[in-house]
Amino acid sequence: MSVLPIFNSFNPILKQKTKPISEITDEIKNLAKDMFDTMRNTENGVGLAANQVGKDVAMIVIDLSDVDEYKDSGIGELVLLNPQITDFSDETDFYNEGCLSSPGFYEDVERPISITLQYMDLNGETVILECKNFFARVVQHEIDHLNGILFYEKLSAFRKTLSKNKLRKIQNGDYEIHYKMIDADGNLQTN
Ligand code: ZN
């Protein structure tokens, strides 16, 4: 088990588009395990993108096994390689999102309620899934990460202005966390 430090959202790696995975190596499989360990160590994480642990590959892990709505759904733990959204619903809703890379910052974000997701699993099989509600939201938040997009960049200009001071604190590493982080400049934070 390896818990990896999580990169601050102001670190440049979170602004880069990740590279597609062409071969499922042991390195990729081990990274998936480490990403689950890392996410569980945060206690409230439900999704994590590889660039949030400093790895430039298009991989996401999701764990909805503790979310009431999905307890009996069989969704549970998922590893998504090269995930793509191939269809969005016109209907949208708002939800108060947060991110392990920007601790303590939450804002309502508007997103489509349902999506069609296509990805490759760890066996190299292509999977197509219809996702709704919270599941669809988590997938969209994490795929945005793989494309270098942060959830607070989707806020209205007005909400962005109101969020400025809080985001500056995150940029400066001024927050309380119980997991390790790499700050905006690439240094390991030890608080
Ligand atoms: Zn995030």
CSV table of C-alpha atoms and ligand atoms in Angstrom, one decimal, residues 52 98-101 141-142 145 151, ligand 1:
chain,number,residue,atom,x,y,z
A,52,GLN,CA,-3.8,14.8,-8.8
A,98,GLY,CA,-15.3,20.1,-3.6
A,99,CYS,CA,-11.9,18.8,-4.6
A,100,LEU,CA,-9.0,17.0,-2.8
A,101,SER,CA,-6.6,19.4,-4.6
A,141,HIS,CA,-15.4,16.4,-12.3
A,142,GLU,CA,-12.6,13.8,-12.8
A,145,HIS,CA,-9.1,17.0,-14.3
A,151,PHE,CA,-14.2,22.8,-11.0
B,1,ZN,ZN,-11.0,17.3,-8.0
